Coordinates of N, CA and C in Angstrom, one line a residue:
Chain A
X1 N -25.4 -37.2 -10.4 CA -25.1 -35.8 -10.2 C -26.3 -35.5 -9.2
X2 N -25.8 -34.5 -8.3 CA -26.8 -33.6 -7.5 C -27.5 -32.6 -8.6
X3 N -29.2 -33.0 -8.1 CA -29.8 -31.5 -9.0 C -30.8 -31.2 -7.9
X4 N -31.3 -30.0 -8.7 CA -32.2 -29.3 -7.9 C -33.6 -28.8 -9.0
X5 N -34.6 -29.0 -8.5 CA -35.7 -28.7 -9.4 C -36.8 -27.9 -8.7
X6 N -37.2 -27.0 -9.7 CA -37.9 -26.2 -9.0 C -39.1 -26.3 -10.4
X7 N -40.1 -26.8 -9.9 CA -41.3 -27.2 -10.9 C -41.7 -26.2 -11.7
X8 N -42.2 -25.0 -11.0 CA -42.8 -23.8 -11.5 C -41.8 -22.7 -11.8
X9 N -42.0 -22.1 -12.8 CA -40.9 -21.2 -13.4 C -41.6 -20.3 -12.9
X10 N -43.2 -19.7 -13.0 CA -43.8 -18.5 -12.4 C -44.9 -18.8 -11.8
X11 N -45.2 -18.1 -10.7 CA -46.4 -18.5 -9.7 C -47.1 -17.0 -9.2
X12 N -48.2 -17.1 -9.7 CA -48.9 -15.3 -9.2 C -49.8 -15.9 -8.1
X13 N -49.8 -14.8 -7.4 CA -50.7 -14.8 -6.3 C -51.3 -13.6 -5.8
X14 N -52.2 -13.7 -5.1 CA -52.7 -12.1 -4.4 C -52.3 -11.7 -3.5
X15 N -52.3 -10.8 -2.8 CA -51.7 -10.6 -1.5 C -52.5 -10.8 -0.6
X16 N -52.0 -11.2 0.8 CA -52.7 -12.2 1.7 C -53.0 -13.6 1.4
X17 N -52.9 -14.0 0.3 CA -53.0 -15.5 0.2 C -51.7 -15.9 0.3
X18 N -51.7 -17.5 0.7 CA -51.1 -18.1 0.9 C -49.8 -18.5 -0.1
X19 N -48.4 -18.8 0.0 CA -47.7 -18.9 -1.4 C -46.8 -20.3 -1.0
X20 N -46.6 -21.2 -1.6 CA -45.4 -21.9 -1.6 C -44.8 -22.5 -2.9
X21 N -43.9 -22.1 -2.8 CA -42.8 -22.2 -4.0 C -42.1 -23.7 -3.9
X22 N -42.1 -24.3 -4.9 CA -41.5 -26.0 -4.6 C -40.3 -26.0 -5.0
X23 N -39.3 -26.8 -4.1 CA -38.4 -27.0 -4.3 C -37.5 -29.0 -4.3
X24 N -37.4 -29.3 -5.1 CA -36.8 -30.7 -5.0 C -35.7 -31.1 -5.2
X25 N -34.9 -31.9 -4.5 CA -33.5 -32.3 -5.1 C -33.2 -33.6 -5.1
X26 N -32.0 -34.3 -5.4 CA -31.5 -35.1 -5.5 C -30.2 -35.4 -5.5
X27 N -29.9 -36.0 -4.4 CA -29.0 -36.7 -3.5 C -28.7 -37.3 -2.2
X28 N -28.3 -38.4 -2.2 CA -27.9 -39.6 -1.5 C -27.4 -38.8 0.0
X29 N -26.8 -37.8 0.1 CA -26.4 -37.8 1.6 C -27.0 -36.6 2.1
X30 N -26.7 -36.2 3.2 CA -26.7 -34.9 3.9 C -27.0 -34.1 3.0
X31 N -27.8 -33.0 3.1 CA -27.9 -31.8 1.9 C -28.0 -30.8 2.9
X32 N -27.5 -29.8 2.4 CA -27.7 -28.6 2.8 C -28.2 -27.4 2.1
X33 N -29.4 -27.1 2.3 CA -30.3 -26.3 1.5 C -30.5 -25.1 1.9
X34 N -31.0 -24.0 0.7 CA -30.8 -22.8 0.9 C -32.1 -22.0 -0.2
X35 N -32.4 -20.7 0.3 CA -33.3 -20.5 -0.4 C -32.7 -19.0 -0.9
X36 N -32.4 -18.5 -2.2 CA -31.9 -16.9 -2.2 C -32.9 -16.4 -3.0
X37 N -32.7 -15.2 -2.8 CA -34.0 -14.1 -3.6 C -33.7 -13.1 -4.2
X38 N -33.8 -12.8 -5.5 CA -33.3 -11.7 -6.4 C -34.5 -10.7 -6.5
X39 N -34.8 -9.4 -6.0 CA -35.5 -9.0 -6.1 C -35.2 -7.7 -7.2
X40 N -36.1 -7.0 -8.1 CA -36.0 -6.3 -9.5 C -34.8 -5.4 -9.2
X41 N -33.9 -5.9 -10.0 CA -32.6 -4.8 -10.0 C -32.0 -4.7 -8.7
X42 N -31.7 -5.8 -7.8 CA -30.9 -5.8 -6.6 C -30.0 -7.0 -7.1
X43 N -29.2 -7.5 -6.1 CA -28.4 -8.8 -6.2 C -28.9 -10.0 -5.5
X44 N -28.7 -11.2 -6.0 CA -29.3 -12.4 -5.7 C -28.6 -12.3 -4.0
X45 N -29.8 -12.6 -3.2 CA -29.2 -12.7 -1.7 C -29.9 -14.0 -1.1
X46 N -29.1 -14.1 0.0 CA -29.9 -15.6 0.5 C -30.6 -15.3 1.5
X47 N -31.7 -16.0 1.3 CA -33.1 -15.6 2.0 C -32.9 -16.2 3.7
X48 N -33.0 -18.0 3.3 CA -33.0 -18.5 4.6 C -32.0 -19.8 4.4
X49 N -31.7 -20.7 5.0 CA -31.1 -21.8 5.2 C -31.5 -22.7 5.8
X50 N -31.7 -24.0 5.4 CA -32.3 -24.9 6.6 C -32.0 -25.4 7.8
X51 N -30.4 -25.3 8.0 CA -29.5 -25.9 8.9 C -30.2 -24.8 10.3
X52 N -30.3 -23.2 10.1 CA -30.9 -22.1 11.2 C -32.6 -22.6 11.2
X53 N -33.1 -23.5 10.6 CA -35.0 -23.4 11.0 C -35.3 -21.8 11.5
X54 N -34.6 -20.9 10.4 CA -35.5 -19.4 10.7 C -36.4 -19.3 10.0
X55 N -37.3 -18.2 10.6 CA -38.1 -17.8 9.8 C -37.6 -16.0 9.5
X56 N -37.4 -15.6 7.6 CA -37.2 -14.3 7.5 C -38.2 -14.0 6.6
X57 N -38.7 -12.6 6.9 CA -39.9 -11.9 6.2 C -40.9 -12.8 5.9
X58 N -41.2 -13.8 6.9 CA -42.2 -14.3 7.3 C -42.3 -15.9 6.5
X59 N -40.9 -16.0 6.0 CA -40.9 -17.0 5.1 C -40.3 -18.1 5.6
X60 N -40.8 -19.7 5.7 CA -40.1 -20.8 6.3 C -40.1 -21.7 5.2
X61 N -39.0 -22.5 5.5 CA -38.9 -23.5 4.6 C -38.3 -24.9 5.8
X62 N -39.3 -25.9 5.2 CA -38.4 -27.6 5.9 C -38.3 -28.5 5.4
X63 N -37.5 -29.1 5.6 CA -36.9 -30.1 4.9 C -37.2 -31.0 5.0
X64 N -37.8 -32.1 4.2 CA -38.6 -33.3 4.2 C -37.8 -34.0 3.2
X65 N -37.0 -35.0 4.0 CA -35.6 -35.9 3.5 C -36.7 -37.4 2.8
X66 N -37.5 -37.5 3.8 CA -38.4 -38.3 2.8 C -38.8 -38.2 1.1
X67 N -39.4 -36.9 1.6 CA -40.0 -36.5 -0.4 C -38.8 -35.7 -0.9
X68 N -37.7 -35.5 -0.3 CA -36.5 -34.8 -0.5 C -36.8 -33.4 -1.3
X69 N -37.4 -32.6 -0.5 CA -38.2 -31.5 -0.6 C -37.9 -30.4 0.4
X70 N -38.0 -28.7 0.0 CA -37.3 -28.1 0.7 C -38.2 -26.5 -0.3
X71 N -39.6 -26.9 0.5 CA -40.6 -26.1 -0.4 C -40.6 -24.9 0.7
X72 N -40.6 -23.8 0.0 CA -40.6 -22.1 0.7 C -42.3 -21.8 0.6
X73 N -42.3 -21.2 2.1 CA -44.0 -21.2 2.3 C -43.6 -19.6 3.1
X74 N -45.1 -19.2 2.9 CA -45.6 -18.0 3.4 C -47.0 -18.1 3.3
X75 N -47.5 -17.6 4.7 CA -49.0 -17.6 5.0 C -49.7 -16.6 4.5
X76 N -49.0 -15.4 4.1 CA -50.0 -14.3 3.7 C -48.6 -13.6 3.0
X77 N -48.8 -13.8 1.6 CA -48.0 -12.8 0.5 C -48.3 -11.5 0.4
X78 N -47.2 -10.9 0.4 CA -47.2 -9.1 0.3 C -46.7 -9.1 -1.2
X79 N -46.4 -7.9 -1.5 CA -46.5 -7.3 -2.9 C -45.0 -7.4 -3.0
X80 N -44.1 -6.7 -2.0 CA -43.0 -6.6 -2.1 C -42.3 -7.8 -2.1
X81 N -42.8 -9.3 -1.8 CA -42.3 -10.3 -1.8 C -41.9 -10.8 -3.3
X82 N -42.8 -10.0 -4.3 CA -42.5 -10.3 -5.9 C -41.2 -10.1 -6.0
X83 N -40.7 -11.4 -6.4 CA -39.2 -11.6 -6.6 C -38.9 -12.7 -7.6
X84 N -37.6 -13.2 -8.0 CA -37.2 -14.3 -8.3 C -36.7 -15.1 -7.2
X85 N -37.0 -16.4 -7.3 CA -36.4 -17.2 -5.9 C -36.1 -18.2 -6.2
X86 N -34.8 -18.7 -5.5 CA -34.0 -20.1 -6.3 C -34.2 -20.7 -5.1
X87 N -33.6 -22.0 -5.2 CA -33.7 -23.3 -4.2 C -32.3 -23.8 -4.4
X88 N -31.1 -23.6 -3.8 CA -29.8 -24.2 -3.8 C -29.7 -25.2 -2.9
X89 N -28.7 -26.0 -3.3 CA -28.6 -27.2 -2.6 C -26.6 -27.4 -2.7
X90 N -26.4 -27.8 -1.2 CA -24.6 -27.9 -1.1 C -24.4 -29.0 -0.8
X91 N -23.8 -30.4 -1.0 CA -23.5 -31.5 -0.5 C -22.9 -31.1 0.6
X92 N -22.9 -31.9 1.6 CA -22.5 -31.5 3.2 C -21.4 -31.8 3.5
X93 N -20.7 -33.2 2.3 CA -19.9 -33.9 3.1 C -18.8 -33.6 2.0
X94 N -17.3 -34.0 2.1 CA -16.1 -33.7 1.4 C -16.2 -35.3 0.4
X95 N -15.5 -35.0 -0.8 CA -15.2 -36.4 -1.7 C -16.3 -36.2 -2.5
X96 N -16.0 -36.6 -3.4 CA -16.8 -36.9 -4.6 C -16.9 -35.6 -5.3
X97 N -17.6 -35.4 -6.9 CA -17.4 -34.6 -7.6 C -18.2 -33.3 -7.0
X98 N -18.9 -33.4 -6.2 CA -20.4 -32.3 -6.0 C -19.6 -31.3 -5.0
X99 N -18.7 -31.9 -3.9 CA -18.3 -31.0 -3.1 C -17.7 -29.6 -3.6
X100 N -18.0 -28.5 -2.9 CA -17.8 -27.2 -3.0 C -18.3 -26.8 -4.1
X101 N -19.6 -27.4 -4.5 CA -20.4 -26.9 -5.6 C -22.0 -26.5 -4.8
X102 N -22.2 -25.4 -5.2 CA -23.4 -24.7 -4.6 C -24.3 -24.7 -6.0
X103 N -25.3 -25.7 -6.2 CA -26.0 -25.9 -7.3 C -27.5 -25.1 -7.2
X104 N -28.1 -24.8 -8.1 CA -29.4 -23.8 -8.1 C -30.0 -24.6 -8.8
X105 N -31.4 -24.2 -8.6 CA -32.4 -24.4 -9.3 C -32.7 -23.6 -10.3
X106 N -33.8 -24.0 -11.2 CA -34.1 -23.0 -12.3 C -34.6 -21.7 -12.1
X107 N -34.7 -21.5 -10.6 CA -35.9 -20.3 -10.1 C -37.1 -20.1 -10.6
X108 N -38.4 -19.6 -9.7 CA -39.6 -19.2 -9.7 C -39.4 -18.0 -9.3
X109 N -40.3 -17.3 -10.6 CA -40.8 -15.7 -10.6 C -42.0 -15.9 -9.6
X110 N -42.1 -15.3 -8.7 CA -43.2 -15.3 -7.9 C -43.8 -13.5 -8.2
X111 N -44.9 -13.3 -8.7 CA -45.5 -12.2 -8.8 C -46.7 -12.0 -7.4
X112 N -47.1 -11.1 -6.8 CA -47.9 -11.0 -6.1 C -48.5 -9.8 -6.4
X113 N -49.8 -10.2 -6.5 CA -50.9 -9.0 -7.3 C -51.5 -7.9 -6.2
X114 N -52.1 -6.8 -6.2 CA -52.5 -6.1 -4.8 C -53.9 -6.7 -5.1
Chain B
X1 N -19.0 1.2 -1.5 CA -20.1 -0.3 -1.7 C -19.3 -1.4 -0.8
X2 N -20.1 -2.0 0.1 CA -19.4 -3.1 0.8 C -20.1 -4.5 0.2
X3 N -19.4 -5.3 0.7 CA -19.7 -6.7 0.2 C -18.7 -7.2 -1.3
X4 N -19.9 -7.8 -2.3 CA -19.1 -8.1 -3.0 C -19.3 -7.3 -4.5
X5 N -18.1 -6.4 -4.8 CA -18.0 -5.6 -6.0 C -17.9 -6.1 -7.4
X6 N -18.6 -5.9 -8.3 CA -18.0 -6.3 -9.7 C -18.2 -5.4 -10.4
X7 N -17.1 -5.1 -11.3 CA -16.9 -3.6 -12.9 C -16.2 -4.9 -13.8
X8 N -16.5 -4.3 -15.1 CA -17.7 -3.4 -15.0 C -19.1 -3.6 -14.9
X9 N -19.9 -2.9 -15.0 CA -21.5 -3.8 -14.6 C -22.4 -3.7 -16.1
X10 N -21.5 -3.0 -16.6 CA -22.1 -3.7 -18.3 C -20.7 -3.7 -18.9
X11 N -20.9 -4.4 -20.2 CA -19.9 -4.9 -21.5 C -20.5 -5.1 -22.6
X12 N -20.0 -4.3 -23.7 CA -20.4 -5.0 -24.7 C -19.2 -5.2 -25.5
X13 N -18.6 -6.4 -26.1 CA -17.7 -6.7 -27.0 C -17.7 -7.3 -28.1
X14 N -16.9 -7.7 -28.8 CA -17.0 -7.7 -30.2 C -16.4 -9.3 -29.9
X15 N -16.7 -9.8 -31.1 CA -15.9 -11.3 -31.0 C -14.3 -11.4 -30.7
X16 N -13.9 -10.4 -31.6 CA -12.4 -10.7 -31.5 C -12.1 -9.8 -29.9
X17 N -12.3 -9.6 -29.3 CA -11.8 -8.6 -28.5 C -11.3 -9.3 -27.2
X18 N -10.7 -8.4 -26.4 CA -10.3 -9.5 -24.9 C -10.5 -8.6 -24.3
X19 N -10.9 -8.9 -23.1 CA -11.6 -8.0 -21.8 C -11.6 -9.0 -20.6
X20 N -11.8 -8.0 -19.5 CA -11.7 -8.9 -18.2 C -13.3 -8.5 -17.4
X21 N -13.3 -9.1 -16.5 CA -14.2 -9.2 -15.7 C -13.8 -8.9 -14.3
X22 N -14.2 -8.2 -13.2 CA -13.4 -7.9 -12.0 C -14.2 -8.3 -10.8
X23 N -13.7 -8.9 -10.0 CA -14.6 -8.9 -8.4 C -13.4 -8.7 -7.3
X24 N -14.5 -8.1 -6.3 CA -13.5 -7.8 -5.3 C -14.2 -8.0 -4.1
X25 N -13.5 -8.9 -3.2 CA -14.6 -8.8 -1.7 C -13.5 -8.4 -0.9
X26 N -14.1 -7.4 0.3 CA -13.3 -7.5 1.6 C -14.1 -8.0 3.0
X27 N -14.7 -9.3 2.6 CA -15.3 -9.5 3.7 C -14.6 -10.5 4.2
X28 N -13.5 -11.0 4.2 CA -12.8 -12.1 4.5 C -13.1 -13.5 4.1
X29 N -13.7 -13.3 3.2 CA -13.8 -14.9 2.7 C -12.7 -15.4 2.2
X30 N -12.7 -17.0 1.8 CA -11.5 -17.6 1.5 C -12.1 -18.0 0.1
X31 N -13.2 -18.2 -0.1 CA -13.6 -19.0 -1.4 C -14.4 -17.7 -2.5
X32 N -13.8 -18.3 -3.7 CA -14.6 -17.1 -4.7 C -15.2 -17.8 -5.7
X33 N -16.2 -17.4 -6.2 CA -16.8 -18.4 -7.8 C -17.3 -17.5 -8.6
X34 N -17.2 -18.1 -9.9 CA -18.1 -17.1 -10.8 C -19.1 -18.3 -11.4
X35 N -20.4 -17.2 -11.7 CA -21.9 -18.2 -12.1 C -21.8 -17.2 -13.4
X36 N -22.6 -18.1 -14.3 CA -23.1 -17.5 -15.3 C -24.5 -17.5 -15.4
X37 N -25.5 -16.8 -15.6 CA -26.8 -16.4 -15.3 C -27.6 -16.1 -16.7
X38 N -28.1 -17.1 -17.5 CA -28.7 -16.6 -18.8 C -30.3 -16.9 -18.4
X39 N -30.7 -16.2 -19.7 CA -32.2 -16.3 -19.7 C -32.8 -17.7 -19.4
X40 N -32.4 -18.7 -20.3 CA -33.2 -19.8 -20.6 C -32.5 -21.1 -19.4
X41 N -31.4 -20.6 -19.1 CA -30.9 -21.7 -18.0 C -30.7 -21.6 -16.6
X42 N -31.0 -22.4 -15.8 CA -30.3 -22.1 -14.2 C -29.0 -21.4 -14.1
X43 N -28.6 -21.1 -12.6 CA -27.4 -20.4 -12.7 C -26.5 -21.5 -12.9
X44 N -25.2 -21.0 -13.4 CA -24.3 -22.1 -13.9 C -23.0 -22.1 -13.4
X45 N -22.7 -23.1 -12.4 CA -21.4 -22.6 -11.9 C -20.0 -22.7 -12.5
X46 N -19.4 -21.9 -12.7 CA -18.4 -21.9 -13.5 C -17.1 -22.2 -13.0
X47 N -16.3 -21.6 -12.3 CA -15.1 -21.6 -11.4 C -15.1 -21.4 -10.0
X48 N -14.6 -22.2 -9.6 CA -14.4 -22.3 -7.8 C -12.9 -22.1 -7.2
X49 N -12.8 -21.1 -6.3 CA -11.5 -20.9 -6.0 C -11.7 -20.7 -4.6
X50 N -10.6 -21.9 -3.7 CA -10.4 -21.9 -2.4 C -9.0 -21.5 -2.1
X51 N -8.8 -20.7 -1.2 CA -7.5 -20.1 -1.0 C -7.0 -19.6 -2.0
X52 N -6.9 -19.6 -3.0 CA -6.5 -18.8 -4.3 C -6.3 -20.1 -5.6
X53 N -6.7 -21.2 -4.7 CA -6.2 -22.3 -5.6 C -7.7 -22.8 -6.4
X54 N -7.5 -22.8 -7.8 CA -8.7 -23.5 -8.3 C -9.0 -24.9 -8.4
X55 N -10.5 -24.9 -7.7 CA -10.7 -26.3 -7.2 C -11.8 -26.8 -8.4
X56 N -12.2 -26.2 -8.9 CA -13.5 -26.2 -9.8 C -13.3 -25.6 -11.1
X57 N -13.5 -26.4 -12.2 CA -13.6 -25.8 -13.8 C -15.1 -26.9 -13.6
X58 N -16.1 -26.1 -14.3 CA -16.8 -27.1 -14.6 C -17.3 -27.0 -16.0
X59 N -16.1 -27.7 -16.5 CA -16.2 -27.9 -18.1 C -16.4 -26.3 -19.0
X60 N -15.8 -25.5 -18.4 CA -16.0 -24.1 -19.1 C -14.8 -24.1 -20.5
X61 N -15.4 -23.5 -21.6 CA -14.3 -23.6 -22.7 C -12.8 -22.6 -22.3
X62 N -12.5 -22.7 -22.8 CA -10.8 -22.2 -22.6 C -11.0 -20.5 -23.0
X63 N -11.9 -20.2 -23.9 CA -12.1 -18.9 -24.2 C -12.1 -18.0 -22.7
X64 N -12.8 -18.3 -21.9 CA -12.7 -17.8 -20.2 C -11.9 -18.6 -19.5
X65 N -11.4 -17.5 -19.1 CA -9.9 -17.9 -18.3 C -9.6 -17.1 -16.8
X66 N -9.7 -18.0 -15.9 CA -10.4 -16.9 -14.6 C -8.8 -16.7 -14.0
X67 N -8.6 -15.8 -12.8 CA -7.4 -15.5 -12.4 C -7.9 -14.9 -11.3
X68 N -6.8 -15.7 -10.0 CA -7.4 -15.2 -8.9 C -6.0 -15.0 -8.1
X69 N -5.4 -13.5 -8.2 CA -3.9 -13.2 -7.6 C -4.3 -13.4 -5.9
X70 N -5.5 -13.1 -5.5 CA -5.3 -13.3 -3.9 C -6.6 -13.7 -3.4
X71 N -7.0 -13.9 -2.2 CA -8.3 -14.0 -1.7 C -9.3 -13.3 -1.6
X72 N -8.8 -12.2 -2.0 CA -9.8 -10.7 -2.1 C -10.4 -10.5 -3.7
X73 N -9.6 -11.5 -4.8 CA -9.7 -10.6 -5.9 C -10.1 -11.8 -7.0
X74 N -11.1 -11.6 -8.0 CA -11.0 -12.8 -8.6 C -11.5 -12.0 -10.2
X75 N -11.1 -12.7 -11.3 CA -10.9 -11.9 -12.8 C -11.9 -13.4 -13.5
X76 N -12.1 -12.9 -14.6 CA -12.7 -13.3 -15.6 C -12.0 -12.6 -16.6
X77 N -10.9 -13.8 -17.6 CA -10.3 -13.0 -18.7 C -11.0 -13.4 -19.9
X78 N -11.3 -12.5 -20.9 CA -12.3 -13.1 -22.1 C -11.5 -12.8 -23.3
X79 N -11.8 -14.2 -24.4 CA -11.1 -13.8 -25.4 C -12.1 -14.9 -26.6
X80 N -12.3 -13.9 -27.6 CA -12.9 -14.6 -28.9 C -14.1 -15.2 -28.3
X81 N -14.9 -14.6 -27.6 CA -16.4 -15.4 -27.2 C -17.1 -15.3 -28.2
X82 N -18.1 -15.7 -28.2 CA -19.5 -16.1 -28.9 C -20.6 -15.8 -28.9
X83 N -21.3 -14.9 -29.4 CA -22.9 -14.6 -29.3 C -23.7 -15.0 -27.6
X84 N -23.7 -16.6 -28.0 CA -24.2 -17.3 -26.6 C -23.6 -17.1 -25.5
X85 N -22.5 -16.3 -25.6 CA -22.1 -16.0 -24.0 C -22.3 -14.7 -23.3
X86 N -23.3 -14.4 -24.3 CA -24.0 -12.9 -23.8 C -25.0 -13.6 -22.2
X87 N -24.5 -13.0 -21.0 CA -24.9 -13.7 -20.3 C -25.2 -12.5 -18.7
X88 N -25.3 -12.8 -17.9 CA -25.0 -11.6 -16.3 C -24.0 -12.8 -16.0
X89 N -22.8 -11.9 -15.3 CA -21.8 -13.3 -14.8 C -21.9 -12.6 -13.5
X90 N -21.8 -13.6 -12.7 CA -21.9 -13.4 -11.1 C -20.7 -13.8 -10.4
X91 N -20.6 -13.2 -9.6 CA -19.2 -13.3 -9.0 C -19.7 -13.3 -7.5
X92 N -19.3 -14.3 -6.7 CA -19.6 -14.6 -5.3 C -18.5 -15.0 -4.4
X93 N -18.7 -15.4 -3.1 CA -17.8 -15.3 -2.2 C -18.3 -16.2 -1.0
X94 N -17.6 -16.9 -0.2 CA -18.0 -17.7 1.0 C -16.7 -17.9 1.5
X95 N -17.0 -18.4 3.2 CA -16.1 -18.3 4.1 C -15.9 -20.2 4.2
X96 N -14.4 -20.0 3.6 CA -13.6 -21.5 3.7 C -14.3 -22.5 2.6
X97 N -15.3 -21.9 1.4 CA -15.8 -22.8 0.8 C -17.0 -24.0 1.0
X98 N -17.5 -23.1 2.3 CA -18.1 -24.2 2.9 C -19.5 -23.0 3.4
X99 N -20.6 -22.9 2.6 CA -21.7 -22.2 2.7 C -23.1 -22.2 3.8
X100 N -22.8 -23.6 4.6 CA -23.6 -24.0 5.7 C -24.0 -22.7 6.4
X101 N -23.0 -22.3 7.1 CA -23.3 -21.3 8.2 C -23.9 -20.0 7.3
X102 N -23.1 -19.5 6.4 CA -23.0 -18.0 6.0 C -23.8 -18.1 4.6
X103 N -23.7 -19.2 3.7 CA -23.9 -19.0 2.7 C -23.4 -17.9 1.5
X104 N -23.3 -17.8 0.6 CA -22.6 -16.9 -0.2 C -23.5 -15.8 -0.3
X105 N -21.9 -14.9 -1.0 CA -22.3 -13.4 -1.2 C -22.1 -12.8 -2.2
X106 N -23.2 -12.9 -3.1 CA -23.0 -12.6 -4.4 C -22.9 -11.0 -4.9
X107 N -22.3 -10.5 -6.2 CA -22.2 -9.3 -6.3 C -23.4 -8.9 -7.4
X108 N -23.3 -7.7 -8.2 CA -24.6 -7.4 -8.5 C -24.1 -7.9 -10.2
X109 N -23.1 -8.4 -10.6 CA -23.3 -9.0 -11.7 C -22.5 -7.9 -12.8
X110 N -22.2 -8.7 -13.7 CA -21.5 -8.3 -15.0 C -22.5 -8.2 -16.0
X111 N -23.2 -7.7 -16.7 CA -24.0 -8.0 -18.0 C -23.1 -7.8 -19.3
X112 N -22.9 -9.2 -19.9 CA -22.4 -9.3 -21.1 C -22.7 -9.2 -22.3
X113 N -22.6 -8.5 -23.1 CA -22.8 -8.8 -24.5 C -22.0 -8.6 -25.6
X114 N -22.0 -9.8 -26.2 CA -21.1 -10.1 -27.1 C -21.7 -10.2 -28.3
X115 N -21.4 -8.8 -29.7 CA -21.7 -8.8 -30.9 C -20.9 -8.9 -31.6

């Protein structure tokens, strides 16, 4: 079964420090990976998609198929980045029991201190 | 409110009650989903509807009963729930069941407390 692992439940950094939120997945096919963010009292929203190779709010994430990882990085964290971050995985091929299911990791709560 | 709208925002119900959660989207999406978000577990997918047809029931107990009358509306009917069912229930939608290009759009959720 596909699985998404975010090993850190909590992550604290100081403003201006680099931050990396880890995500590993287990899937034998070609994955589609996402990062979602949930700010305090706001709804869960899409942050970025690996397929678009974009940088959103200074965050980037590179898919490493060899390490089956999709870590989220930002070189200089800001206080407004404090939120819950979820890595999510979607199998890109039809067939099997995983098709149609976006699977989330357990989430990492990022706190950026002033 | 645009996007995905969920009502009510908060719900307290007894174990013998029957209630329904409602989700509505006018984004032109064809797929809708129910997720459960509890404190100690990752987001759990409950049900998937593609073009109004249920395509996934992720081993959810029968005390949760989904209904999708059209591609814009999704309900979750609740009856004889247990205290451990207390959680935030999130509705999401996407285009044609494939979030590759667009991702899922989530509602704000219904905070359910079973007493």
